PDB file of C-alpha atoms in Angstrom:
ATOM      1  CA  UNK A   1      55.436  93.271  42.194  1.00 90.00           C
ATOM      2  CA  UNK A   2      56.055  89.572  41.814  1.00 94.00           C
ATOM      3  CA  UNK A   3      59.195  88.209  43.454  1.00 93.00           C
ATOM      4  CA  UNK A   4      60.424  84.727  42.531  1.00 93.00           C
ATOM      5  CA  UNK A   5      62.520  83.103  45.248  1.00 91.00           C
ATOM      6  CA  UNK A   6      64.724  80.136  44.377  1.00 90.00           C
ATOM      7  CA  UNK A   7      65.857  78.099  47.384  1.00 85.00           C
ATOM      8  CA  UNK A   8      69.283  76.576  46.854  1.00 80.00           C
ATOM      9  CA  UNK A   9      69.938  73.203  48.369  1.00 78.00           C
ATOM     10  CA  UNK A  10      72.805  73.344  50.841  1.00 81.00           C
ATOM     11  CA  UNK A  11      74.698  70.191  51.784  1.00 83.00           C
ATOM     12  CA  UNK A  12      73.745  70.334  55.429  1.00 84.00           C
ATOM     13  CA  UNK A  13      72.577  66.754  56.008  1.00 90.00           C
ATOM     14  CA  UNK A  14      74.686  63.631  56.565  1.00 91.00           C
ATOM     15  CA  UNK A  15      73.831  60.247  55.062  1.00 95.00           C
ATOM     16  CA  UNK A  16      71.834  58.007  57.369  1.00 95.00           C
ATOM     17  CA  UNK A  17      71.957  54.195  57.627  1.00 96.00           C
ATOM     18  CA  UNK A  18      68.760  52.364  58.555  1.00 93.00           C
ATOM     19  CA  UNK A  19      70.910  50.333  60.962  1.00 93.00           C
ATOM     20  CA  UNK A  20      74.385  51.186  62.163  1.00 94.00           C
ATOM     21  CA  UNK A  21      75.380  47.848  63.673  1.00 95.00           C
ATOM     22  CA  UNK A  22      75.019  44.462  61.984  1.00 93.00           C
ATOM     23  CA  UNK A  23      76.049  40.956  63.063  1.00 95.00           C
ATOM     24  CA  UNK A  24      76.254  38.317  60.359  1.00 96.00           C
ATOM     25  CA  UNK A  25      77.086  34.613  60.879  1.00 97.00           C
ATOM     26  CA  UNK A  26      78.919  33.341  57.805  1.00 96.00           C
ATOM     27  CA  UNK A  27      79.541  29.583  57.296  1.00 96.00           C
ATOM     28  CA  UNK A  28      83.171  28.720  56.609  1.00 94.00           C
ATOM     29  CA  UNK A  29      82.260  26.962  53.352  1.00 94.00           C
ATOM     30  CA  UNK A  30      80.392  29.954  51.871  1.00 96.00           C
ATOM     31  CA  UNK A  31      81.071  30.164  48.149  1.00 96.00           C
ATOM     32  CA  UNK A  32      83.262  32.931  46.756  1.00 96.00           C
ATOM     33  CA  UNK A  33      81.161  35.812  45.294  1.00 96.00           C
ATOM     34  CA  UNK A  34      78.234  34.978  47.575  1.00 97.00           C
ATOM     35  CA  UNK A  35      76.426  37.977  49.101  1.00 97.00           C
ATOM     36  CA  UNK A  36      77.117  38.469  52.808  1.00 96.00           C
ATOM     37  CA  UNK A  37      74.941  41.554  53.477  1.00 96.00           C
ATOM     38  CA  UNK A  38      72.436  42.789  50.891  1.00 95.00           C
ATOM     39  CA  UNK A  39      72.328  46.238  49.324  1.00 95.00           C
ATOM     40  CA  UNK A  40      68.876  46.843  50.785  1.00 95.00           C
ATOM     41  CA  UNK A  41      70.165  46.377  54.319  1.00 94.00           C
ATOM     42  CA  UNK A  42      73.194  48.614  53.847  1.00 95.00           C
ATOM     43  CA  UNK A  43      72.014  51.454  51.636  1.00 95.00           C
ATOM     44  CA  UNK A  44      72.052  54.879  53.287  1.00 95.00           C
ATOM     45  CA  UNK A  45      69.738  57.811  52.553  1.00 94.00           C
ATOM     46  CA  UNK A  46      70.533  61.521  52.301  1.00 93.00           C
ATOM     47  CA  UNK A  47      67.941  64.265  52.902  1.00 90.00           C
ATOM     48  CA  UNK A  48      69.875  66.453  50.455  1.00 88.00           C
ATOM     49  CA  UNK A  49      69.264  63.794  47.777  1.00 87.00           C
ATOM     50  CA  UNK A  50      72.997  63.591  47.081  1.00 89.00           C
ATOM     51  CA  UNK A  51      74.557  60.572  45.440  1.00 92.00           C
ATOM     52  CA  UNK A  52      76.144  58.461  48.160  1.00 95.00           C
ATOM     53  CA  UNK A  53      79.627  57.010  47.854  1.00 96.00           C
ATOM     54  CA  UNK A  54      80.614  53.934  49.905  1.00 97.00           C
ATOM     55  CA  UNK A  55      83.919  52.559  51.204  1.00 95.00           C
ATOM     56  CA  UNK A  56      84.537  49.333  53.165  1.00 94.00           C
ATOM     57  CA  UNK A  57      87.453  48.787  55.568  1.00 93.00           C
ATOM     58  CA  UNK A  58      88.359  46.202  58.230  1.00 88.00           C
ATOM     59  CA  UNK A  59      89.485  46.798  61.809  1.00 79.00           C
ATOM     60  CA  UNK A  60      90.943  43.875  63.764  1.00 70.00           C
ATOM     61  CA  UNK A  61      91.768  41.217  62.951  1.00 71.00           C
ATOM     62  CA  UNK A  62      92.827  42.573  59.567  1.00 70.00           C
ATOM     63  CA  UNK A  63      91.156  40.471  56.888  1.00 75.00           C
ATOM     64  CA  UNK A  64      91.791  42.516  53.765  1.00 78.00           C
ATOM     65  CA  UNK A  65      90.912  40.675  50.588  1.00 88.00           C
ATOM     66  CA  UNK A  66      88.095  38.552  52.014  1.00 94.00           C
ATOM     67  CA  UNK A  67      85.187  40.989  51.928  1.00 95.00           C
ATOM     68  CA  UNK A  68      84.362  43.779  49.474  1.00 95.00           C
ATOM     69  CA  UNK A  69      81.469  45.916  48.234  1.00 96.00           C
ATOM     70  CA  UNK A  70      80.032  45.597  44.742  1.00 96.00           C
ATOM     71  CA  UNK A  71      80.882  49.171  43.773  1.00 94.00           C
ATOM     72  CA  UNK A  72      81.469  52.687  44.998  1.00 95.00           C
ATOM     73  CA  UNK A  73      77.722  53.338  44.787  1.00 96.00           C
ATOM     74  CA  UNK A  74      76.630  49.808  45.681  1.00 96.00           C
ATOM     75  CA  UNK A  75      77.271  48.827  49.341  1.00 97.00           C
ATOM     76  CA  UNK A  76      76.336  45.148  48.951  1.00 97.00           C
ATOM     77  CA  UNK A  77      79.063  43.115  50.712  1.00 97.00           C
ATOM     78  CA  UNK A  78      80.219  39.885  49.097  1.00 97.00           C
ATOM     79  CA  UNK A  79      82.920  37.255  49.724  1.00 96.00           C
ATOM     80  CA  UNK A  80      86.075  37.584  47.618  1.00 95.00           C
ATOM     81  CA  UNK A  81      88.211  34.752  49.024  1.00 93.00           C
ATOM     82  CA  UNK A  82      87.608  31.309  50.560  1.00 93.00           C
ATOM     83  CA  UNK A  83      87.248  31.453  54.332  1.00 93.00           C
ATOM     84  CA  UNK A  84      89.327  29.354  56.739  1.00 89.00           C
ATOM     85  CA  UNK A  85      88.089  28.952  60.306  1.00 90.00           C
ATOM     86  CA  UNK A  86      91.646  28.184  61.463  1.00 85.00           C
ATOM     87  CA  UNK A  87      92.900  31.584  60.253  1.00 87.00           C
ATOM     88  CA  UNK A  88      90.252  33.795  61.821  1.00 89.00           C
ATOM     89  CA  UNK A  89      86.923  33.222  63.517  1.00 92.00           C
ATOM     90  CA  UNK A  90      85.533  36.758  63.419  1.00 93.00           C
ATOM     91  CA  UNK A  91      86.239  40.181  62.005  1.00 94.00           C
ATOM     92  CA  UNK A  92      84.728  43.664  62.084  1.00 94.00           C
ATOM     93  CA  UNK A  93      84.047  45.714  58.950  1.00 95.00           C
ATOM     94  CA  UNK A  94      83.382  49.449  58.799  1.00 95.00           C
ATOM     95  CA  UNK A  95      81.229  50.802  55.966  1.00 96.00           C
ATOM     96  CA  UNK A  96      81.498  54.513  55.212  1.00 96.00           C
ATOM     97  CA  UNK A  97      78.781  56.477  53.405  1.00 96.00           C
ATOM     98  CA  UNK A  98      79.802  59.922  52.057  1.00 94.00           C
ATOM     99  CA  UNK A  99      77.862  62.506  50.086  1.00 92.00           C
ATOM    100  CA  UNK A 100      80.925  63.468  48.088  1.00 91.00           C
ATOM    101  CA  UNK A 101      83.442  61.279  46.247  1.00 89.00           C
ATOM    102  CA  UNK A 102      86.655  60.320  48.023  1.00 81.00           C
ATOM    103  CA  UNK A 103      89.261  63.025  47.528  1.00 80.00           C
ATOM    104  CA  UNK A 104      86.710  65.771  46.862  1.00 83.00           C
ATOM    105  CA  UNK A 105      87.631  69.279  48.033  1.00 84.00           C
ATOM    106  CA  UNK A 106      83.999  70.051  48.875  1.00 85.00           C
ATOM    107  CA  UNK A 107      82.680  69.766  52.381  1.00 85.00           C
ATOM    108  CA  UNK A 108      81.707  66.143  52.932  1.00 90.00           C
ATOM    109  CA  UNK A 109      79.304  64.551  55.384  1.00 93.00           C
ATOM    110  CA  UNK A 110      79.972  60.967  56.462  1.00 94.00           C
ATOM    111  CA  UNK A 111      78.095  58.182  58.224  1.00 95.00           C
ATOM    112  CA  UNK A 112      79.434  54.794  59.330  1.00 96.00           C
ATOM    113  CA  UNK A 113      77.970  51.362  59.924  1.00 96.00           C
ATOM    114  CA  UNK A 114      79.698  48.507  61.769  1.00 96.00           C
ATOM    115  CA  UNK A 115      79.361  44.954  60.413  1.00 95.00           C
ATOM    116  CA  UNK A 116      80.465  42.158  62.778  1.00 95.00           C
ATOM    117  CA  UNK A 117      81.272  38.960  60.876  1.00 95.00           C
ATOM    118  CA  UNK A 118      81.275  35.685  62.831  1.00 95.00           C
ATOM    119  CA  UNK A 119      82.746  32.689  60.970  1.00 95.00           C
ATOM    120  CA  UNK A 120      80.892  29.432  61.598  1.00 95.00           C
ATOM    121  CA  UNK A 121      83.056  26.337  61.259  1.00 94.00           C
ATOM    122  CA  UNK A 122      81.947  23.994  58.488  1.00 94.00           C
ATOM    123  CA  UNK A 123      82.504  20.285  57.987  1.00 93.00           C
ATOM    124  CA  UNK A 124      85.469  20.646  55.617  1.00 90.00           C
ATOM    125  CA  UNK A 125      88.166  18.251  56.897  1.00 92.00           C
ATOM    126  CA  UNK A 126      88.393  14.434  56.916  1.00 94.00           C
ATOM    127  CA  UNK A 127      89.154  12.595  60.187  1.00 97.00           C
ATOM    128  CA  UNK A 128      92.662  12.675  61.676  1.00 97.00           C
ATOM    129  CA  UNK A 129      94.252   9.595  63.264  1.00 97.00           C
ATOM    130  CA  UNK A 130      96.063  10.431  66.499  1.00 96.00           C
ATOM    131  CA  UNK A 131      98.776  11.054  67.384  1.00 95.00           C
ATOM    132  CA  UNK A 132      99.643  13.072  64.295  1.00 95.00           C
ATOM    133  CA  UNK A 133     102.121  15.742  63.230  1.00 94.00           C
ATOM    134  CA  UNK A 134     101.210  19.019  61.558  1.00 93.00           C
ATOM    135  CA  UNK A 135     103.000  19.516  58.245  1.00 90.00           C
ATOM    136  CA  UNK A 136     101.966  23.077  57.384  1.00 85.00           C
ATOM    137  CA  UNK A 137     102.077  26.448  59.081  1.00 82.00           C
ATOM    138  CA  UNK A 138      98.329  26.890  59.588  1.00 79.00           C
ATOM    139  CA  UNK A 139      97.891  23.440  61.201  1.00 83.00           C
ATOM    140  CA  UNK A 140      95.267  22.380  58.680  1.00 84.00           C
ATOM    141  CA  UNK A 141      96.932  19.063  57.739  1.00 89.00           C
ATOM    142  CA  UNK A 142      98.027  16.499  60.333  1.00 93.00           C
ATOM    143  CA  UNK A 143      99.752  13.245  59.306  1.00 93.00           C
ATOM    144  CA  UNK A 144      99.829  10.177  61.560  1.00 94.00           C
ATOM    145  CA  UNK A 145     102.516   7.485  61.749  1.00 93.00           C
ATOM    146  CA  UNK A 146     101.686   3.781  61.327  1.00 95.00           C
ATOM    147  CA  UNK A 147     100.447   1.842  64.345  1.00 97.00           C
ATOM    148  CA  UNK A 148     102.351  -1.308  65.313  1.00 97.00           C
ATOM    149  CA  UNK A 149     101.553  -4.323  67.456  1.00 97.00           C
ATOM    150  CA  UNK A 150     102.321  -8.027  67.767  1.00 95.00           C
ATOM    151  CA  UNK A 151     100.547 -11.294  68.434  1.00 95.00           C
ATOM    152  CA  UNK A 152     101.747 -14.795  69.278  1.00 93.00           C
ATOM    153  CA  UNK A 153     101.601 -17.400  66.553  1.00 91.00           C
ATOM    154  CA  UNK A 154      98.865 -20.021  66.973  1.00 90.00           C
ATOM    155  CA  UNK A 155      97.364 -18.164  69.908  1.00 92.00           C
ATOM    156  CA  UNK A 156      94.223 -16.042  69.892  1.00 93.00           C
ATOM    157  CA  UNK A 157      94.098 -13.091  72.257  1.00 92.00           C
ATOM    158  CA  UNK A 158      90.689 -12.335  73.755  1.00 92.00           C
ATOM    159  CA  UNK A 159      91.604  -8.774  74.731  1.00 95.00           C
ATOM    160  CA  UNK A 160      91.977  -5.708  72.459  1.00 96.00           C
ATOM    161  CA  UNK A 161      95.466  -5.601  70.995  1.00 97.00           C
ATOM    162  CA  UNK A 162      98.025  -3.245  72.523  1.00 96.00           C
ATOM    163  CA  UNK A 163      99.458  -0.972  69.847  1.00 97.00           C
ATOM    164  CA  UNK A 164     102.155   1.659  69.597  1.00 96.00           C
ATOM    165  CA  UNK A 165     102.168   4.661  69.782  1.00 96.00           C
ATOM    166  CA  UNK A 166      98.660   4.066  71.117  1.00 95.00           C
ATOM    167  CA  UNK A 167      95.251   2.592  70.267  1.00 96.00           C
ATOM    168  CA  UNK A 168      93.627   3.283  66.904  1.00 97.00           C
ATOM    169  CA  UNK A 169      91.821   6.569  67.411  1.00 97.00           C
ATOM    170  CA  UNK A 170      90.600   9.305  65.059  1.00 97.00           C
ATOM    171  CA  UNK A 171      88.877  12.646  65.588  1.00 96.00           C
ATOM    172  CA  UNK A 172      86.916  15.114  63.501  1.00 96.00           C
ATOM    173  CA  UNK A 173      89.288  18.124  63.231  1.00 94.00           C
ATOM    174  CA  UNK A 174      86.267  20.365  62.673  1.00 93.00           C
ATOM    175  CA  UNK A 175      86.102  20.335  66.450  1.00 91.00           C
ATOM    176  CA  UNK A 176      83.059  22.564  66.920  1.00 92.00           C
ATOM    177  CA  UNK A 177      81.078  20.069  64.824  1.00 93.00           C
ATOM    178  CA  UNK A 178      82.811  16.888  66.079  1.00 94.00           C
ATOM    179  CA  UNK A 179      80.990  14.379  63.901  1.00 95.00           C
ATOM    180  CA  UNK A 180      80.891  10.748  65.033  1.00 96.00           C
ATOM    181  CA  UNK A 181      83.654   8.503  63.599  1.00 97.00           C
ATOM    182  CA  UNK A 182      83.161   4.889  62.463  1.00 97.00           C
ATOM    183  CA  UNK A 183      86.046   2.393  61.981  1.00 98.00           C
ATOM    184  CA  UNK A 184      86.467  -0.513  59.572  1.00 98.00           C
ATOM    185  CA  UNK A 185      89.245  -2.702  58.140  1.00 98.00           C
ATOM    186  CA  UNK A 186      89.427  -2.240  54.371  1.00 97.00           C
ATOM    187  CA  UNK A 187      92.625  -4.123  53.468  1.00 97.00           C
ATOM    188  CA  UNK A 188      95.414  -6.453  54.564  1.00 96.00           C
ATOM    189  CA  UNK A 189      93.247  -8.702  56.729  1.00 96.00           C
ATOM    190  CA  UNK A 190      94.118 -12.080  55.203  1.00 93.00           C
ATOM    191  CA  UNK A 191      91.885 -14.924  56.439  1.00 93.00           C
ATOM    192  CA  UNK A 192      89.904 -12.343  58.457  1.00 96.00           C
ATOM    193  CA  UNK A 193      92.153 -12.875  61.467  1.00 97.00           C
ATOM    194  CA  UNK A 194      91.376  -9.440  62.913  1.00 97.00           C
ATOM    195  CA  UNK A 195      88.342  -7.250  63.426  1.00 97.00           C
ATOM    196  CA  UNK A 196      87.887  -3.648  64.566  1.00 97.00           C
ATOM    197  CA  UNK A 197      85.183  -2.242  66.799  1.00 97.00           C
ATOM    198  CA  UNK A 198      83.223   0.224  64.657  1.00 97.00           C
ATOM    199  CA  UNK A 199      82.724   2.641  67.550  1.00 97.00           C
ATOM    200  CA  UNK A 200      85.960   2.455  69.569  1.00 96.00           C
ATOM    201  CA  UNK A 201      88.589   1.416  66.995  1.00 96.00           C
ATOM    202  CA  UNK A 202      89.839  -1.409  69.236  1.00 97.00           C
ATOM    203  CA  UNK A 203      91.477  -4.236  67.279  1.00 97.00           C
ATOM    204  CA  UNK A 204      90.708  -7.806  68.339  1.00 97.00           C
ATOM    205  CA  UNK A 205      91.364 -11.290  66.955  1.00 97.00           C
ATOM    206  CA  UNK A 206      88.797 -13.550  65.334  1.00 96.00           C
ATOM    207  CA  UNK A 207      91.129 -16.549  65.106  1.00 95.00           C
ATOM    208  CA  UNK A 208      94.743 -17.615  65.539  1.00 94.00           C
ATOM    209  CA  UNK A 209      97.483 -16.346  63.252  1.00 94.00           C
ATOM    210  CA  UNK A 210      99.073 -19.427  61.713  1.00 90.00           C
ATOM    211  CA  UNK A 211     101.631 -17.723  59.456  1.00 89.00           C
ATOM    212  CA  UNK A 212     104.799 -15.872  60.594  1.00 89.00           C
ATOM    213  CA  UNK A 213     104.138 -13.146  58.032  1.00 92.00           C
ATOM    214  CA  UNK A 214     103.245  -9.690  59.323  1.00 95.00           C
ATOM    215  CA  UNK A 215      99.821  -8.186  58.647  1.00 97.00           C
ATOM    216  CA  UNK A 216      99.579  -4.692  57.183  1.00 97.00           C
ATOM    217  CA  UNK A 217      96.027  -3.741  58.013  1.00 97.00           C
ATOM    218  CA  UNK A 218      94.366  -0.726  56.424  1.00 98.00           C
ATOM    219  CA  UNK A 219      91.976   0.772  58.947  1.00 98.00           C
ATOM    220  CA  UNK A 220      89.550   3.413  57.700  1.00 98.00           C
ATOM    221  CA  UNK A 221      87.994   6.113  59.873  1.00 98.00           C
ATOM    222  CA  UNK A 222      84.814   7.516  58.302  1.00 98.00           C
ATOM    223  CA  UNK A 223      82.426  10.247  59.383  1.00 97.00           C
ATOM    224  CA  UNK A 224      79.050   8.663  60.032  1.00 96.00           C
ATOM    225  CA  UNK A 225      77.211  11.597  58.435  1.00 94.00           C
ATOM    226  CA  UNK A 226      79.367  11.639  55.286  1.00 93.00           C
ATOM    227  CA  UNK A 227      81.227   8.539  54.072  1.00 93.00           C
ATOM    228  CA  UNK A 228      83.185  10.663  51.605  1.00 94.00           C
ATOM    229  CA  UNK A 229      85.094  12.167  54.528  1.00 95.00           C
ATOM    230  CA  UNK A 230      87.505   9.435  55.601  1.00 96.00           C
ATOM    231  CA  UNK A 231      91.157   8.694  56.371  1.00 97.00           C
ATOM    232  CA  UNK A 232      93.147   5.445  56.277  1.00 97.00           C
ATOM    233  CA  UNK A 233      95.853   4.370  58.730  1.00 97.00           C
ATOM    234  CA  UNK A 234      98.290   1.465  58.433  1.00 97.00           C
ATOM    235  CA  UNK A 235      98.460  -0.977  61.343  1.00 98.00           C
ATOM    236  CA  UNK A 236     101.368  -3.438  61.208  1.00 97.00           C
ATOM    237  CA  UNK A 237     100.788  -6.584  63.278  1.00 97.00           C
ATOM    238  CA  UNK A 238     103.882  -8.775  63.679  1.00 96.00           C
ATOM    239  CA  UNK A 239     103.383 -12.484  64.354  1.00 95.00           C
ATOM    240  CA  UNK A 240     105.986 -13.896  66.772  1.00 91.00           C
ATOM    241  CA  UNK A 241     106.659 -17.178  68.504  1.00 84.00           C
ATOM    242  CA  UNK A 242     105.536 -17.000  72.104  1.00 79.00           C
ATOM    243  CA  UNK A 243     108.324 -16.796  74.656  1.00 76.00           C
ATOM    244  CA  UNK A 244     107.843 -19.246  77.527  1.00 77.00           C
ATOM    245  CA  UNK A 245     111.225 -18.827  79.188  1.00 83.00           C
ATOM    246  CA  UNK A 246     113.372 -15.912  80.209  1.00 87.00           C
ATOM    247  CA  UNK A 247     117.002 -15.945  79.010  1.00 88.00           C
ATOM    248  CA  UNK A 248     119.711 -16.509  81.621  1.00 89.00           C
ATOM    249  CA  UNK A 249     123.488 -16.160  81.740  1.00 92.00           C
ATOM    250  CA  UNK A 250     125.516 -19.354  81.810  1.00 89.00           C
ATOM    251  CA  UNK A 251     127.698 -18.031  84.645  1.00 90.00           C
ATOM    252  CA  UNK A 252     126.953 -15.631  87.470  1.00 91.00           C
ATOM    253  CA  UNK A 253     130.413 -14.032  87.343  1.00 94.00           C
ATOM    254  CA  UNK A 254     132.717 -13.406  84.374  1.00 93.00           C
ATOM    255  CA  UNK A 255     136.328 -12.364  84.893  1.00 93.00           C
ATOM    256  CA  UNK A 256     138.383 -10.601  82.282  1.00 92.00           C
ATOM    257  CA  UNK A 257     141.687  -8.794  81.834  1.00 92.00           C
ATOM    258  CA  UNK A 258     142.260  -5.391  80.228  1.00 90.00           C
ATOM    259  CA  UNK A 259     145.724  -3.939  79.670  1.00 87.00           C
ATOM    260  CA  UNK A 260     146.807  -0.399  80.423  1.00 89.00           C
ATOM    261  CA  UNK A 261     147.147   1.752  77.305  1.00 89.00           C
ATOM    262  CA  UNK A 262     144.908  -0.396  75.107  1.00 87.00           C
ATOM    263  CA  UNK A 263     143.263   1.426  72.189  1.00 91.00           C
ATOM    264  CA  UNK A 264     139.471   1.993  72.308  1.00 90.00           C
ATOM    265  CA  UNK A 265     137.408  -0.997  71.123  1.00 88.00           C
ATOM    266  CA  UNK A 266     140.232  -3.423  71.970  1.00 90.00           C
ATOM    267  CA  UNK A 267     139.293  -6.890  73.227  1.00 90.00           C
ATOM    268  CA  UNK A 268     138.957  -7.713  76.905  1.00 92.00           C
ATOM    269  CA  UNK A 269     140.561 -11.134  77.416  1.00 91.00           C
ATOM    270  CA  UNK A 270     139.695 -14.078  79.603  1.00 91.00           C
ATOM    271  CA  UNK A 271     141.299 -13.716  83.020  1.00 91.00           C
ATOM    272  CA  UNK A 272     144.535 -15.654  82.991  1.00 87.00           C
ATOM    273  CA  UNK A 273     144.426 -16.290  79.206  1.00 88.00           C
ATOM    274  CA  UNK A 274     145.457 -13.321  77.064  1.00 84.00           C
ATOM    275  CA  UNK A 275     144.864 -15.327  73.868  1.00 87.00           C
ATOM    276  CA  UNK A 276     141.100 -15.735  74.331  1.00 91.00           C
ATOM    277  CA  UNK A 277     138.656 -12.811  74.231  1.00 92.00           C
ATOM    278  CA  UNK A 278     136.204 -12.682  77.114  1.00 92.00           C
ATOM    279  CA  UNK A 279     132.786 -13.998  75.987  1.00 92.00           C
ATOM    280  CA  UNK A 280     129.568 -13.442  77.952  1.00 92.00           C
ATOM    281  CA  UNK A 281     126.904 -15.925  76.857  1.00 89.00           C
ATOM    282  CA  UNK A 282     123.226 -16.399  77.667  1.00 89.00           C
ATOM    283  CA  UNK A 283     120.772 -19.239  77.034  1.00 88.00           C
ATOM    284  CA  UNK A 284     117.057 -19.151  76.210  1.00 83.00           C
ATOM    285  CA  UNK A 285     115.110 -22.444  76.237  1.00 80.00           C
ATOM    286  CA  UNK A 286     112.777 -21.016  73.617  1.00 74.00           C
ATOM    287  CA  UNK A 287     115.703 -21.009  71.182  1.00 72.00           C
ATOM    288  CA  UNK A 288     117.820 -24.039  72.043  1.00 66.00           C
ATOM    289  CA  UNK A 289     119.004 -24.403  68.462  1.00 63.00           C
ATOM    290  CA  UNK A 290     120.391 -20.830  68.240  1.00 53.00           C
TER     291      UNK A 290
END
């Protein structure tokens, strides 16, 4: 008697990942649609030879929309949206492998793999002059105000100029990279009166300023490793006549008369003379003709 026995395959095995924990370092400037983790690294096997269905989710921080898999049967992870180091610096993804489609009423076996994504800051921003004010919610754009200073006409200072709100100074906002900054004057420097130290940004004088006109210098801060990453700040230098004398009052004491019940902003009169407003005058020998 011949007996033929057919062994039926029972779904009694779970999918298995070759590796259940991955760590991937992803540069911030990675192109959209670029592969983050390959299919070969993520594919699971099933001893029951079932078709495997994949699903990708994020834990914390939630970064939905940035990473996705190529398809329900293709676990290759790729980038869907441009990364921004200022928004998040890492995230954790969970990849599920099931031997039945999502929503199936059949008994389903599941395996999981954890993918830790570390975002590496890239050189994406031009230099910022400081101090500056952020103009957007994610602090990715910082605008500086003009610098101001003054020099005496027909006099050359040998020290770096004192400016407001501070010295010319720029940083690389990609702070984990912190590329070296180089300074130069690219406009407004008539007669080459001023120069800037390429390393420190200090402004100094090459010669005397002989005109009362202000200088509107354009100072450029450039990354040494990439001249296409630069910013320009305006530095206004006012040329003034040097003051040799301090002003002084013509009298040490002034006496005046105010009347009870006077309206606000009414004149105070000379003491003893209600027809002449009280006048307080000062003299400055630098301006004898004023």
